[in-house]
Coordinates of C-alpha atoms and ligand atoms in Angstrom, one line a residue:
M1 CA -11.0 19.1 14.1
N2 CA -13.1 16.1 13.2
L3 CA -13.3 16.2 9.5
S4 CA -15.6 13.3 8.8
R5 CA -18.1 13.7 11.7
E6 CA -20.7 15.9 10.0
R7 CA -20.8 14.1 6.8
P8 CA -23.5 11.5 6.2
A9 CA -22.5 7.9 5.9
A10 CA -23.6 8.0 2.3
D11 CA -24.3 4.9 0.2
L12 CA -21.7 2.3 0.8
E13 CA -20.2 -0.2 -1.6
T14 CA -18.8 -3.5 -0.5
V15 CA -16.1 -5.8 -1.8
R16 CA -15.8 -9.2 -0.3
V17 CA -12.3 -10.8 0.2
D18 CA -13.3 -14.4 -0.2
L19 CA -11.1 -16.4 2.2
G20 CA -13.6 -18.8 3.7
G21 CA -13.7 -18.5 7.5
R22 CA -11.1 -15.7 7.3
G23 CA -13.0 -13.7 4.6
Y24 CA -14.0 -10.1 5.2
D25 CA -15.7 -7.1 3.7
I26 CA -14.1 -3.9 2.4
L27 CA -16.5 -1.1 2.8
V28 CA -15.9 2.0 0.6
G29 CA -17.8 5.2 1.0
Q30 CA -17.8 8.8 2.1
G31 CA -18.2 9.7 5.8
L32 CA -17.6 6.1 6.9
L33 CA -15.6 7.1 10.0
A34 CA -18.6 8.6 11.7
D35 CA -20.3 5.2 11.4
S36 CA -17.2 3.1 12.2
G37 CA -18.6 2.1 15.6
R38 CA -21.6 0.3 14.1
H39 CA -19.4 -1.5 11.5
V40 CA -16.7 -2.5 14.0
G41 CA -19.4 -3.5 16.5
A42 CA -20.9 -5.9 13.9
V43 CA -17.6 -7.9 13.7
A44 CA -16.3 -7.4 17.2
K45 CA -16.5 -10.4 19.6
G46 CA -16.3 -8.2 22.7
R47 CA -16.8 -4.5 23.7
R48 CA -13.2 -3.5 24.1
C49 CA -11.0 -2.0 21.5
A50 CA -7.7 -0.2 21.1
I51 CA -7.3 2.4 18.3
V52 CA -3.7 2.6 17.0
T53 CA -3.0 5.7 14.9
D54 CA -0.3 8.3 14.3
E55 CA 0.3 11.8 15.4
T56 CA -0.7 13.3 12.1
V57 CA -3.9 11.3 11.7
A58 CA -5.0 11.6 15.4
P59 CA -5.9 15.3 15.4
L60 CA -7.8 14.8 12.1
Y61 CA -9.8 11.7 12.7
L62 CA -9.3 10.0 16.1
D63 CA -12.1 11.8 17.9
T64 CA -14.6 10.9 15.2
V65 CA -13.7 7.2 15.3
Q66 CA -13.4 7.1 19.1
A67 CA -16.8 8.8 19.6
S68 CA -18.4 6.5 17.1
L69 CA -17.0 3.4 18.8
E70 CA -18.1 4.7 22.2
G71 CA -21.5 5.5 20.8
A72 CA -21.8 1.9 19.7
G73 CA -21.0 0.7 23.3
I74 CA -17.4 -0.2 22.6
N75 CA -14.8 1.0 25.0
A76 CA -12.0 2.5 22.8
E77 CA -8.6 3.4 24.1
A78 CA -6.2 5.2 21.8
I79 CA -2.5 4.7 21.2
V80 CA -0.8 7.4 19.1
L81 CA 2.5 6.6 17.5
P82 CA 5.0 8.9 15.7
Q83 CA 4.2 9.3 12.0
G84 CA 6.6 8.0 9.2
E85 CA 8.3 4.9 8.0
H86 CA 10.8 4.9 10.9
T87 CA 7.9 4.0 13.2
K88 CA 7.7 0.6 11.5
D89 CA 10.5 -1.0 13.5
L90 CA 11.0 -3.5 16.3
G91 CA 11.4 -0.7 18.9
H92 CA 8.1 0.8 18.2
L93 CA 6.5 -2.7 17.8
G94 CA 7.8 -3.6 21.3
D95 CA 6.4 -0.4 22.7
L96 CA 3.1 -0.8 21.0
T97 CA 2.6 -4.4 22.2
D98 CA 3.5 -3.4 25.7
R99 CA 1.0 -0.6 25.6
L100 CA -1.7 -3.0 24.2
L101 CA -0.9 -5.4 27.1
D102 CA -1.1 -2.5 29.6
L103 CA -4.7 -2.0 28.4
Q104 CA -5.3 -5.6 29.6
L105 CA -7.1 -6.5 26.4
D106 CA -8.4 -10.0 26.0
R107 CA -8.9 -12.3 23.0
A108 CA -12.3 -10.8 22.4
S109 CA -10.8 -7.3 22.0
V110 CA -10.4 -5.7 18.7
L111 CA -7.6 -3.5 17.5
V112 CA -8.4 -0.7 15.0
A113 CA -5.6 0.5 12.8
L114 CA -6.4 4.1 11.8
G115 CA -3.9 5.6 9.4
G116 CA -1.7 4.9 6.4
G117 CA 0.3 1.9 5.5
V118 CA 2.8 2.4 8.3
I119 CA 0.1 2.2 10.9
G120 CA -1.7 -0.6 9.1
D121 CA 1.4 -2.7 8.8
I122 CA 2.7 -2.3 12.4
A123 CA -0.7 -2.4 14.1
G124 CA -1.7 -5.5 12.0
F125 CA 1.5 -7.2 13.0
A126 CA 0.9 -6.3 16.7
A127 CA -2.6 -7.8 16.4
A128 CA -1.1 -11.0 14.9
I129 CA 1.2 -11.5 17.9
V130 CA -0.5 -10.0 21.0
L131 CA -2.1 -12.9 23.0
R132 CA -1.2 -15.0 19.9
G133 CA -3.6 -13.0 17.8
I134 CA -6.5 -10.7 18.3
D135 CA -8.9 -9.4 15.7
Y136 CA -8.2 -6.2 13.9
V137 CA -9.9 -3.7 11.6
Q138 CA -8.2 -1.6 9.0
I139 CA -9.3 2.0 8.6
P140 CA -6.9 3.2 5.9
T141 CA -6.6 7.0 5.5
T142 CA -4.1 7.2 2.6
L143 CA -4.8 6.4 -1.0
L144 CA -2.0 3.8 -0.9
A145 CA -3.5 2.1 2.1
Q146 CA -7.0 2.1 0.7
V147 CA -6.0 0.5 -2.6
D148 CA -3.3 -1.7 -1.4
S149 CA -1.8 -2.1 2.1
A150 CA -5.0 -2.4 4.1
V151 CA -6.2 -5.2 2.0
G152 CA -4.7 -8.7 1.9
G153 CA -3.3 -9.3 5.3
K154 CA 0.4 -8.5 4.8
T155 CA 1.7 -7.1 8.1
A156 CA 5.3 -6.2 8.9
V157 CA 8.0 -4.1 10.4
N158 CA 11.4 -3.2 9.0
T159 CA 14.7 -4.4 10.4
R160 CA 18.3 -3.3 9.8
H161 CA 18.4 -6.0 7.1
G162 CA 15.7 -4.4 5.1
K163 CA 12.0 -3.5 4.7
N164 CA 9.1 -5.7 5.8
L165 CA 11.4 -8.5 6.8
L166 CA 9.6 -9.4 10.0
G167 CA 5.9 -9.9 9.7
A168 CA 2.9 -12.2 9.2
F169 CA 0.1 -12.9 6.8
Y170 CA -2.8 -12.0 9.1
Q171 CA -6.1 -10.9 7.6
P172 CA -8.2 -8.1 9.2
R173 CA -11.8 -8.7 10.1
L174 CA -13.0 -5.6 8.2
V175 CA -11.6 -2.8 6.1
L176 CA -13.3 0.7 6.2
A177 CA -12.1 2.9 3.4
D178 CA -13.5 6.4 3.9
I179 CA -12.9 8.4 0.7
G180 CA -13.4 11.6 2.6
T181 CA -10.1 11.1 4.5
L182 CA -8.2 11.5 1.2
E183 CA -9.1 15.2 1.2
T184 CA -6.6 16.0 3.9
L185 CA -3.7 14.1 2.3
S186 CA -0.9 16.2 0.8
R187 CA -0.7 16.1 -3.0
R188 CA 2.6 14.4 -2.8
E189 CA 1.2 11.5 -0.6
F190 CA -1.9 11.3 -2.8
L191 CA 0.2 11.0 -6.0
A192 CA 2.3 8.3 -4.4
G193 CA -0.9 6.3 -3.8
Y194 CA -2.0 7.1 -7.3
A195 CA 1.0 5.1 -8.6
E196 CA -0.4 2.0 -7.0
V197 CA -3.8 2.8 -8.5
V198 CA -2.2 2.9 -12.0
K199 CA -0.5 -0.4 -11.1
Y200 CA -3.8 -2.3 -11.1
G201 CA -4.6 -1.0 -14.7
L202 CA -1.1 -2.0 -15.9
L203 CA -1.0 -5.4 -14.5
G204 CA -4.5 -6.7 -15.4
D205 CA -7.1 -4.2 -16.5
A206 CA -6.4 -2.2 -19.7
D207 CA -9.8 -0.7 -19.6
F208 CA -9.1 0.7 -16.2
F209 CA -5.8 2.2 -17.4
S210 CA -7.7 3.8 -20.3
W211 CA -10.2 5.2 -17.8
L212 CA -7.4 6.6 -15.7
E213 CA -5.9 8.3 -18.8
R214 CA -9.3 10.0 -19.1
E215 CA -10.2 10.6 -15.5
G216 CA -6.9 10.6 -13.7
A217 CA -6.5 14.4 -13.8
A218 CA -9.9 14.9 -12.2
L219 CA -9.3 12.1 -9.7
C220 CA -6.0 13.7 -8.6
D221 CA -7.7 17.1 -8.4
G222 CA -10.3 15.9 -5.9
D223 CA -13.2 14.4 -7.9
A224 CA -14.8 12.3 -5.1
G225 CA -16.8 10.1 -7.6
A226 CA -13.7 9.3 -9.5
R227 CA -11.7 8.6 -6.3
R228 CA -14.4 6.3 -5.1
Q229 CA -14.6 4.4 -8.4
A230 CA -10.9 4.0 -8.4
V231 CA -10.7 2.7 -4.9
M232 CA -13.5 0.3 -5.5
T233 CA -11.9 -1.0 -8.7
C234 CA -8.5 -1.5 -7.0
C235 CA -10.0 -3.2 -4.0
A236 CA -12.0 -5.5 -6.2
A237 CA -8.9 -6.4 -8.1
K238 CA -6.8 -7.0 -5.0
A239 CA -9.5 -9.0 -3.3
A240 CA -9.7 -11.3 -6.3
V241 CA -5.9 -11.8 -6.3
V242 CA -5.7 -12.4 -2.6
A243 CA -8.6 -14.8 -2.6
D244 CA -6.8 -16.8 -5.3
D245 CA -3.3 -16.7 -3.8
E246 CA -3.2 -15.4 -0.3
R247 CA 0.5 -16.3 0.4
E248 CA 2.0 -15.0 -2.8
A249 CA 2.9 -18.4 -4.3
G250 CA 1.8 -17.3 -7.8
R251 CA -0.7 -14.7 -9.1
R252 CA -0.2 -12.3 -6.1
Q253 CA 3.3 -11.7 -7.3
L254 CA 1.8 -9.6 -10.1
L255 CA 1.0 -7.0 -7.5
N256 CA 4.8 -6.5 -7.3
L257 CA 4.9 -4.8 -10.7
G258 CA 7.6 -2.2 -10.5
H259 CA 8.5 -3.2 -6.9
T260 CA 11.8 -5.0 -7.6
F261 CA 13.2 -1.8 -9.0
A262 CA 11.4 0.3 -6.4
H263 CA 12.8 -1.5 -3.5
A264 CA 16.3 -0.9 -4.8
F265 CA 15.7 2.8 -5.2
E266 CA 14.1 2.9 -1.7
A267 CA 17.1 1.1 -0.2
E268 CA 19.5 3.5 -1.9
T269 CA 17.5 6.5 -0.4
A270 CA 17.4 4.7 3.0
Y271 CA 13.6 4.6 3.0
G272 CA 13.6 8.3 3.8
T273 CA 11.5 11.1 2.4
T274 CA 13.6 11.6 -0.7
L275 CA 11.5 9.0 -2.4
L276 CA 8.1 7.7 -1.1
H277 CA 7.2 4.1 -1.7
G278 CA 4.6 4.9 -4.3
E279 CA 7.0 7.4 -6.0
A280 CA 9.6 4.6 -6.2
V281 CA 6.9 2.2 -7.6
A282 CA 6.1 4.7 -10.4
I283 CA 9.7 4.8 -11.6
G284 CA 9.9 1.0 -11.1
M285 CA 6.8 0.5 -13.3
V286 CA 8.4 2.6 -16.0
C287 CA 11.6 0.4 -15.7
A288 CA 9.5 -2.8 -15.8
F289 CA 7.8 -1.7 -19.1
E290 CA 11.1 -0.5 -20.6
L291 CA 12.7 -3.9 -19.7
S292 CA 9.7 -5.7 -21.3
V293 CA 10.3 -3.7 -24.5
R294 CA 14.0 -4.4 -24.5
L295 CA 13.4 -8.2 -24.0
G296 CA 11.0 -8.2 -26.9
F297 CA 7.8 -8.9 -24.9
C298 CA 6.0 -5.5 -25.2
P299 CA 5.5 -2.9 -27.9
S300 CA 7.3 0.4 -27.2
E301 CA 4.0 2.3 -27.6
D302 CA 2.7 0.7 -24.4
A303 CA 5.8 1.7 -22.4
E304 CA 5.5 5.2 -23.8
R305 CA 1.8 5.3 -22.6
V306 CA 2.9 4.3 -19.1
H307 CA 5.7 6.9 -19.0
R308 CA 3.4 9.6 -20.4
H309 CA 0.5 9.0 -18.0
L310 CA 2.6 8.9 -14.9
A311 CA 4.6 12.0 -15.9
E312 CA 1.4 13.9 -16.8
R313 CA 0.0 13.3 -13.4
G314 CA 3.2 14.7 -11.9
L315 CA 5.0 11.6 -10.8
R316 CA 8.7 11.2 -11.4
V317 CA 9.5 8.7 -14.1
G318 CA 13.3 8.6 -13.9
L319 CA 16.2 8.8 -11.5
E320 CA 17.7 12.1 -12.6
D321 CA 16.3 14.3 -9.8
F322 CA 17.9 12.5 -6.9
A323 CA 20.4 9.8 -8.0
D324 CA 24.0 11.1 -7.4
A325 CA 27.4 9.7 -8.4
S326 CA 27.2 7.1 -5.6
W327 CA 24.4 5.3 -7.4
T328 CA 25.6 2.5 -9.6
A329 CA 23.8 -0.2 -11.5
D330 CA 25.8 -2.8 -9.4
R331 CA 24.6 -1.3 -6.1
L332 CA 21.0 -1.3 -7.3
L333 CA 21.4 -4.9 -8.4
E334 CA 22.8 -5.8 -5.0
H335 CA 19.8 -4.3 -3.3
M336 CA 17.6 -6.3 -5.7
A337 CA 19.4 -9.5 -4.8
H338 CA 18.5 -8.9 -1.1
D339 CA 14.8 -8.4 -1.9
K340 CA 12.9 -10.9 0.3
K341 CA 11.1 -12.1 -2.9
A342 CA 14.4 -13.4 -4.4
L343 CA 14.3 -17.2 -4.1
G344 CA 17.7 -19.0 -4.0
G345 CA 19.3 -15.8 -5.3
V346 CA 17.0 -15.8 -8.3
L347 CA 15.0 -12.6 -8.9
T348 CA 11.4 -12.7 -10.2
F349 CA 10.5 -9.7 -12.4
V350 CA 7.0 -8.7 -13.2
L351 CA 7.0 -7.9 -17.0
A352 CA 4.3 -7.0 -19.4
H353 CA 3.1 -8.1 -22.8
R354 CA 1.1 -4.9 -23.1
V355 CA -0.8 -2.5 -20.8
G356 CA -3.2 -4.7 -18.8
E357 CA -1.3 -7.9 -19.3
A358 CA 1.5 -8.5 -16.8
F359 CA 3.4 -11.8 -16.2
T360 CA 6.2 -13.0 -14.0
S361 CA 9.6 -14.2 -15.2
S362 CA 12.4 -15.7 -13.2
D363 CA 14.9 -16.0 -16.0
V364 CA 15.5 -12.4 -16.9
E365 CA 19.1 -12.0 -18.2
I366 CA 20.7 -9.9 -15.5
G367 CA 22.8 -8.1 -18.1
A368 CA 19.7 -6.6 -19.6
V369 CA 18.7 -5.3 -16.2
R370 CA 22.2 -3.9 -15.6
A371 CA 22.1 -2.1 -19.0
L372 CA 18.7 -0.6 -18.3
L373 CA 19.9 0.7 -14.9
E374 CA 23.0 2.1 -16.4
D375 CA 21.0 3.9 -19.0
A376 CA 18.6 5.2 -16.4
L377 CA 21.5 6.5 -14.3
R378 CA 23.2 8.1 -17.3
V379 CA 20.4 10.6 -18.1
Ligands
LIG401 P1 2.2 6.4 5.8 O1 1.4 5.5 6.6 O2 3.5 6.9 6.3 O3 1.3 7.7 5.5 C1 1.9 8.8 4.8 C2 1.8 10.1 5.6 O4 0.4 10.6 5.5 C3 2.1 10.0 7.1 O5 2.8 11.2 7.4 C4 0.7 10.0 7.7 O6 0.7 10.5 9.0 C5 -0.1 10.9 6.8 N1 -1.5 10.7 6.7 C6 -2.2 9.5 6.7 N2 -3.4 9.7 6.4 C7 -3.6 11.0 6.3 C8 -4.7 11.8 6.0 N3 -5.9 11.3 5.7 N4 -4.6 13.1 5.9 C9 -3.3 13.7 6.1 N5 -2.2 13.0 6.4 C10 -2.4 11.6 6.5 O7 2.5 5.9 4.3 P2 1.6 5.1 3.3 O8 2.0 5.6 2.0 O9 0.1 5.1 3.6 O10 2.1 3.6 3.5 C11 3.4 3.2 3.2 C12 3.7 2.0 3.9 O11 2.8 0.9 3.5 C13 5.1 1.5 3.8 O12 5.7 1.1 5.0 C14 4.9 0.2 2.9 O13 5.9 -0.8 3.1 C15 3.6 -0.3 3.3 N6 2.9 -1.1 2.3 C16 2.3 -2.2 2.8 C17 1.6 -3.0 1.9 C18 1.0 -4.3 2.4 O14 0.5 -5.1 1.6 N7 0.9 -4.5 3.7 C19 1.5 -2.7 0.6 C20 2.0 -1.5 0.1 C21 2.7 -0.7 1.0
LIG402 N1 1.3 -5.0 -1.9 C1 1.5 -6.3 -2.5 C2 0.7 -7.3 -1.9 O1 -0.2 -7.1 -1.0 O2 0.8 -8.5 -2.2

């Protein structure tokens, strides 16, 4: 099955990530995979390429991408990894880098990461370290990857100490976001990505959040125009943030809205399938707005809007469905303290003055966080 092959590479839109000599384009459109060879060829230094994908994405899209690359005169070998978060570890990274070296790639070769955030993160990290760095192209096939993980150059694998603790900032040469690939995503995976879409509205674009309140239902039900507009808006927002603060010294931290809470929930569910990353982010954003209200920064109506919109779209907004008696506020706080973004033991929270106006704070009274978590666990 080659789901994008017959579709025309319709009108493209482009967002530039402006990082000087390391800058790159994000191309957004429908049917882009079928034209991926031409786009990759335009940035590739040589004519050799390795496509890294997973076993779910491969039967859907690998042939299309491989044929397009070959058609553009690029020799394209495929490496197919198991799907799922557990692939993002050192064992799979070692195997992947060995397989890349087996292909006898050289520094003019390009790696193509075809898949969701798991493939993008591990393949991007492999690209950063093989031969001390080869070029790579992101072809994200989940909503989460198209609006977040494929853009901005964060690459990583997980370790027994936690998530994303080994990695590199390493920017791709190009991102190809084919909206058509979202049609084969499960509703659950789509909604998890939708949480990250909502994040952009909440952190800096109130008009976009209002647009999502109007168009979100159609978008989630498959409206291609709405999906494309949302991906473009999110990529433009992320590109601007990354261009301004590539290494997360300041403004990029806003992209972590909801994530301090989310990482604690994910750690407690052992990064399994109980709670997907985006699902944890949805609950985390509700917590961040509730905390902002409790600390007197944000009107309660704004927190209610966030809660209502995420719940209406079908995302979980509380812990009641899966937290059992083993969950305690202290355990969650302990997970937060181990977050890699904690500096000298001090946690930075992303809070909000209102929808569309987030800010960071490193002096949140931990008692307020504990009380909020205790209330969330009591429901
Ligand atoms: P994922 O890569 O595991 O993909 C989710 C599932 O969807 C997988 O089973 C995959 O095989 C399948 N899939 C992918 N594309 C599909 C398609 N078009 N049709 C059908 N099935 C498809 O998960 P994800 O949600 O894309 O990414 C989560 C990962 O991204 C996490 O590891 C997270 O840490 C990372 N992440 C990284 C960044 C960053 O900036 N680098 C940002 C956010 C998240
Ligand atoms: N996903 C958050 C970031 O890229 O900074």
